[in-house]
Amino acid sequence: MASVQPPPALLAPHRPSTAAALRFPSPTVSPRVSPSPAARPRRLAVAARAMPWPHVLTVAGSDSGAGAGIQADIKACAALGAYCSSVITAVTAQNTVGVQGVHAVPEEFVGEQLRSVLSDMSVDVVKTGMLPSAGIVKVLCESLRKFPVKALVVDPVMVSTSGDTLSGPSTLTTYRDELFPMADIVTPNIKEASKLLGDVSLLTISDMRSAAESIYKLGPKNVLVKGGDMPDSTDAIDVFFDGKEFIELRGLRIKTRNTHGTGCTLASCIAAELAKGATMLRAVEAAKKFVESALYHSKDLVIGNGPQGPFDHLFSLKSPLYKMGSLHKFNPDDLFLYAVTDSGMNKKWGRSIEDAVKAAIEGGATIVQLREKDTETREFLEAAKACVEICRSSGVPLLINDRVDVALASNADGVHVGQSDMPAWEVRELLGPGKIIGVSCKTPAQAEQAWKDGADYIGCGGVFPTTTKANNPTLGFEGLRTVCLASKLPVVAIGGINAGNAGSVMELGLPNLKGVAVVSALFNQECVATETRSLRSILMNACCRS
Ligand SMILES: Cc1ncc(COP(=O)(O)OP(=O)(O)O)c(N)n1
Ligand SMILES: Cc1nc(C(=O)O)sc1CCOP(=O)(O)O
Ligand SMILES: [Mg+2]
């Protein structure tokens, strides 16, 4: 029987994730390249407690159209809160049609740029883009040995998204022999992976896994093969390989022409997240989510007349739908103990919605949903705004039941809808990819549709009879099992669940059954916090047993 473990986060105290495994010794005081006395700047007094500013150095080409290259790198890092210095390896004349010309920068001058930055600034992560010659690759490797950094992200840019070749065969050899063994992650797209492996054909996810494994053997610590341009792929699937396990990262495929620079941007976001202290997998996941959000927000913007437009890295500065604080990264483990409020029960026990939510969080609820079927919109919205603050300060996602308008206006983390509410794909259009969407499902077909519509999880029930939701069919364990086994999404069970039976639900050991959602077992009780604490303990024990 598959064992369902309580989410690790619930077992161990939260510790900020450490930086990626150090590839190079932590930055030492590098030998200073002494400028001429006249040019030597007066040493500025450094603040007693300098504020850390994560720093990425991009070593890449300039894209005159500003959709890719160092321009994309700098924008991406800025959007994620990292500083980005730049060493230019080539100047390209390009636009939304393609690449019209390339001038490589002499390798000696690339070396001089590298020395200027690395000898003066404390760079956390180096990210490489277009390296147009073997000589430039060698100069870079030499600089990295002389000025060690925490991590090296290599985006093996050989073919631009417009299909133009950006570096030749001799460079490939030097990439493979000298740069890859120094890399913490290499991020080829399908075309680049194919070129690196001698023009092998890569058509399926299985091909991508094999390619990732083969590229791993060339020396990098991690490989991410990006499947965005996989022929007729239904959604954007990338394959991550760390030498031990393969992880398929599935994302929304945004229908847009504005994809120029997605590769550079993904790698720069990984670099920025590593510079901020994320582990490699978390950095990759965050980077993928950022690119997805940027593409989604930019899909109707128009720059240029060609087939490959740029996208807006700084979308969060101008769209209320994308307030950075609301780009909650959905973690299925959050479904472990799902508190769903009920205004009637709160009124019966003389407590406000806010008090109910505070008590549930105090008792250990891992996600909260405001299900207020009888509350006037104005009152519901005010309560939602207050609860968003309460939940955000505790790191607990807050969803709104049914009411997409209230979710938008309160900047909640998402919405839960049923089969007769707004379809999930419409909700996704309104909320964007950074929000959490749950769908009530009672059949495998409904679960499949929820996945196709871009939902993040499904609620499945009623597992047991309930009076909280009128005329609700009871599925029982078999009905729950049938939907779980069919669902491609994480599942939370709901309906008549309480301290007496919650353990038996989790002991079914269904791999994607991530938790239980409860209403009356928490909110039709005198002390919400006590009931929540007790239920959480029962769930933890059940997960450990199963
Ligand atoms: C997690 C979870 N699952 C199911 C529901 C039910 O939502 P509700 O709006 O009460 O009913 P439907 O619209 O799904 O029929 C829920 N709120 N939360
Ligand atoms: C809100 C809801 N949705 C259900 C579904 O089957 O989709 S059952 C239900 C009510 C759950 O309340 P209690 O925990 O008090 O039984
Ligand atoms: Mg509903």
mmCIF file of N, CA, C and O and ligand atoms in Angstrom, residues 335 338 340 369 371 373 401-402 416-421 439-442 457-461 469 472 492-494 517, ligand 1:
data_model
loop_
_atom_site.group_PDB
_atom_site.id
_atom_site.type_symbol
_atom_site.label_atom_id
_atom_site.label_comp_id
_atom_site.label_asym_id
_atom_site.label_seq_id
_atom_site.Cartn_x
_atom_site.Cartn_y
_atom_site.Cartn_z
ATOM 1 N N LEU A 335 -2.724 21.077 1.069
ATOM 2 C CA LEU A 335 -4.086 20.515 1.173
ATOM 3 C C LEU A 335 -4.250 19.628 2.403
ATOM 4 O O LEU A 335 -5.317 19.084 2.652
ATOM 5 N N TYR A 338 -7.490 21.274 5.481
ATOM 6 C CA TYR A 338 -8.141 22.331 4.701
ATOM 7 C C TYR A 338 -9.376 22.807 5.473
ATOM 8 O O TYR A 338 -10.356 22.081 5.593
ATOM 9 N N VAL A 340 -12.620 24.937 5.879
ATOM 10 C CA VAL A 340 -13.607 25.617 5.041
ATOM 11 C C VAL A 340 -14.648 26.262 5.963
ATOM 12 O O VAL A 340 -15.342 25.568 6.715
ATOM 13 N N GLN A 369 -10.392 28.217 3.316
ATOM 14 C CA GLN A 369 -11.323 28.662 2.263
ATOM 15 C C GLN A 369 -12.517 29.362 2.928
ATOM 16 O O GLN A 369 -13.088 28.839 3.882
ATOM 17 N N ARG A 371 -16.064 29.954 2.656
ATOM 18 C CA ARG A 371 -17.264 29.478 1.961
ATOM 19 C C ARG A 371 -18.447 30.146 2.637
ATOM 20 O O ARG A 371 -18.916 29.718 3.675
ATOM 21 N N LYS A 373 -21.925 31.310 1.800
ATOM 22 C CA LYS A 373 -23.010 31.283 0.817
ATOM 23 C C LYS A 373 -24.075 32.349 1.113
ATOM 24 O O LYS A 373 -24.797 32.778 0.231
ATOM 25 N N ASN A 401 -14.547 30.660 -1.912
ATOM 26 C CA ASN A 401 -15.456 29.704 -2.547
ATOM 27 C C ASN A 401 -16.373 30.422 -3.540
ATOM 28 O O ASN A 401 -16.954 31.457 -3.206
ATOM 29 N N ASP A 402 -16.456 29.918 -4.744
ATOM 30 C CA ASP A 402 -17.384 30.399 -5.778
ATOM 31 C C ASP A 402 -17.063 31.798 -6.323
ATOM 32 O O ASP A 402 -17.072 31.991 -7.534
ATOM 33 N N HIS A 416 -12.135 28.358 -5.196
ATOM 34 C CA HIS A 416 -12.621 26.988 -5.353
ATOM 35 C C HIS A 416 -14.001 27.044 -6.010
ATOM 36 O O HIS A 416 -14.884 27.763 -5.529
ATOM 37 N N VAL A 417 -14.139 26.336 -7.118
ATOM 38 C CA VAL A 417 -15.422 26.357 -7.837
ATOM 39 C C VAL A 417 -15.960 24.938 -8.023
ATOM 40 O O VAL A 417 -15.196 23.971 -8.032
ATOM 41 N N GLY A 418 -17.282 24.856 -8.172
ATOM 42 C CA GLY A 418 -17.922 23.564 -8.408
ATOM 43 C C GLY A 418 -18.406 23.454 -9.840
ATOM 44 O O GLY A 418 -18.146 24.320 -10.665
ATOM 45 N N GLN A 419 -19.090 22.358 -10.104
ATOM 46 C CA GLN A 419 -19.504 22.058 -11.487
ATOM 47 C C GLN A 419 -20.536 23.051 -12.011
ATOM 48 O O GLN A 419 -20.716 23.196 -13.205
ATOM 49 N N SER A 420 -21.208 23.753 -11.095
ATOM 50 C CA SER A 420 -22.217 24.711 -11.601
ATOM 51 C C SER A 420 -21.731 26.154 -11.413
ATOM 52 O O SER A 420 -22.467 27.093 -11.655
ATOM 53 N N ASP A 421 -20.487 26.296 -10.999
ATOM 54 C CA ASP A 421 -19.911 27.656 -10.884
ATOM 55 C C ASP A 421 -19.181 28.005 -12.176
ATOM 56 O O ASP A 421 -19.213 27.243 -13.151
ATOM 57 N N VAL A 439 -11.296 22.643 -7.950
ATOM 58 C CA VAL A 439 -12.583 22.295 -8.568
ATOM 59 C C VAL A 439 -13.194 21.104 -7.847
ATOM 60 O O VAL A 439 -12.492 20.116 -7.562
ATOM 61 N N SER A 440 -14.496 21.180 -7.545
ATOM 62 C CA SER A 440 -15.207 20.034 -6.953
ATOM 63 C C SER A 440 -15.455 18.993 -8.034
ATOM 64 O O SER A 440 -16.001 19.321 -9.081
ATOM 65 N N CYS A 441 -15.042 17.755 -7.756
ATOM 66 C CA CYS A 441 -15.230 16.690 -8.750
ATOM 67 C C CYS A 441 -15.767 15.440 -8.075
ATOM 68 O O CYS A 441 -15.279 15.065 -7.005
ATOM 69 N N LYS A 442 -16.719 14.797 -8.748
ATOM 70 C CA LYS A 442 -17.293 13.548 -8.224
ATOM 71 C C LYS A 442 -17.055 12.377 -9.171
ATOM 72 O O LYS A 442 -17.400 11.237 -8.863
ATOM 73 N N TYR A 457 -5.924 21.732 -8.070
ATOM 74 C CA TYR A 457 -6.302 20.571 -7.256
ATOM 75 C C TYR A 457 -7.798 20.331 -7.445
ATOM 76 O O TYR A 457 -8.513 21.172 -7.995
ATOM 77 N N ILE A 458 -8.259 19.171 -6.937
ATOM 78 C CA ILE A 458 -9.702 18.925 -6.938
ATOM 79 C C ILE A 458 -10.167 18.569 -5.536
ATOM 80 O O ILE A 458 -9.397 17.999 -4.742
ATOM 81 N N GLY A 459 -11.407 18.962 -5.220
ATOM 82 C CA GLY A 459 -12.053 18.535 -3.973
ATOM 83 C C GLY A 459 -12.967 17.380 -4.342
ATOM 84 O O GLY A 459 -13.732 17.491 -5.299
ATOM 85 N N CYS A 460 -12.877 16.268 -3.616
ATOM 86 C CA CYS A 460 -13.690 15.102 -3.981
ATOM 87 C C CYS A 460 -14.533 14.659 -2.787
ATOM 88 O O CYS A 460 -14.013 14.417 -1.698
ATOM 89 N N GLY A 461 -15.845 14.610 -3.015
ATOM 90 C CA GLY A 461 -16.729 14.147 -1.939
ATOM 91 C C GLY A 461 -18.163 14.096 -2.422
ATOM 92 O O GLY A 461 -18.412 14.252 -3.622
ATOM 93 N N LYS A 469 -23.769 20.554 3.246
ATOM 94 C CA LYS A 469 -24.075 20.913 1.849
ATOM 95 C C LYS A 469 -25.309 20.090 1.441
ATOM 96 O O LYS A 469 -25.254 18.854 1.413
ATOM 97 N N ASN A 472 -26.194 16.581 -1.239
ATOM 98 C CA ASN A 472 -24.865 16.208 -1.752
ATOM 99 C C ASN A 472 -24.723 14.687 -1.805
ATOM 100 O O ASN A 472 -24.819 14.019 -0.784
ATOM 101 N N VAL A 492 -8.155 16.641 -2.506
ATOM 102 C CA VAL A 492 -8.483 16.786 -1.085
ATOM 103 C C VAL A 492 -9.875 16.186 -0.891
ATOM 104 O O VAL A 492 -10.788 16.425 -1.700
ATOM 105 N N ALA A 493 -10.027 15.349 0.125
ATOM 106 C CA ALA A 493 -11.329 14.690 0.377
ATOM 107 C C ALA A 493 -12.191 15.619 1.214
ATOM 108 O O ALA A 493 -11.678 16.377 2.051
ATOM 109 N N ILE A 494 -13.493 15.544 1.001
ATOM 110 C CA ILE A 494 -14.415 16.411 1.739
ATOM 111 C C ILE A 494 -15.768 15.728 1.901
ATOM 112 O O ILE A 494 -16.115 14.839 1.125
ATOM 113 N N ALA A 517 -10.641 18.183 3.723
ATOM 114 C CA ALA A 517 -11.280 19.496 3.901
ATOM 115 C C ALA A 517 -12.466 19.300 4.838
ATOM 116 O O ALA A 517 -13.250 18.366 4.672
HETATM 117 C C1 LIG B 1 -12.222 21.662 -1.086
HETATM 118 C C2 LIG B 1 -13.644 21.861 -1.425
HETATM 119 N N1 LIG B 1 -14.313 20.893 -2.080
HETATM 120 C C3 LIG B 1 -15.607 21.093 -2.397
HETATM 121 C C4 LIG B 1 -16.265 22.240 -2.064
HETATM 122 C C5 LIG B 1 -17.714 22.449 -2.429
HETATM 123 O O1 LIG B 1 -17.914 23.753 -2.906
HETATM 124 P P1 LIG B 1 -19.392 24.328 -2.881
HETATM 125 O O2 LIG B 1 -19.378 25.647 -3.535
HETATM 126 O O3 LIG B 1 -19.916 24.272 -1.532
HETATM 127 O O4 LIG B 1 -20.197 23.298 -3.806
HETATM 128 P P2 LIG B 1 -19.897 23.079 -5.332
HETATM 129 O O5 LIG B 1 -19.924 24.402 -5.973
HETATM 130 O O6 LIG B 1 -18.544 22.456 -5.402
HETATM 131 O O7 LIG B 1 -20.934 22.143 -5.807
HETATM 132 C C6 LIG B 1 -15.555 23.218 -1.383
HETATM 133 N N2 LIG B 1 -16.141 24.386 -1.034
HETATM 134 N N3 LIG B 1 -14.241 23.025 -1.077
#
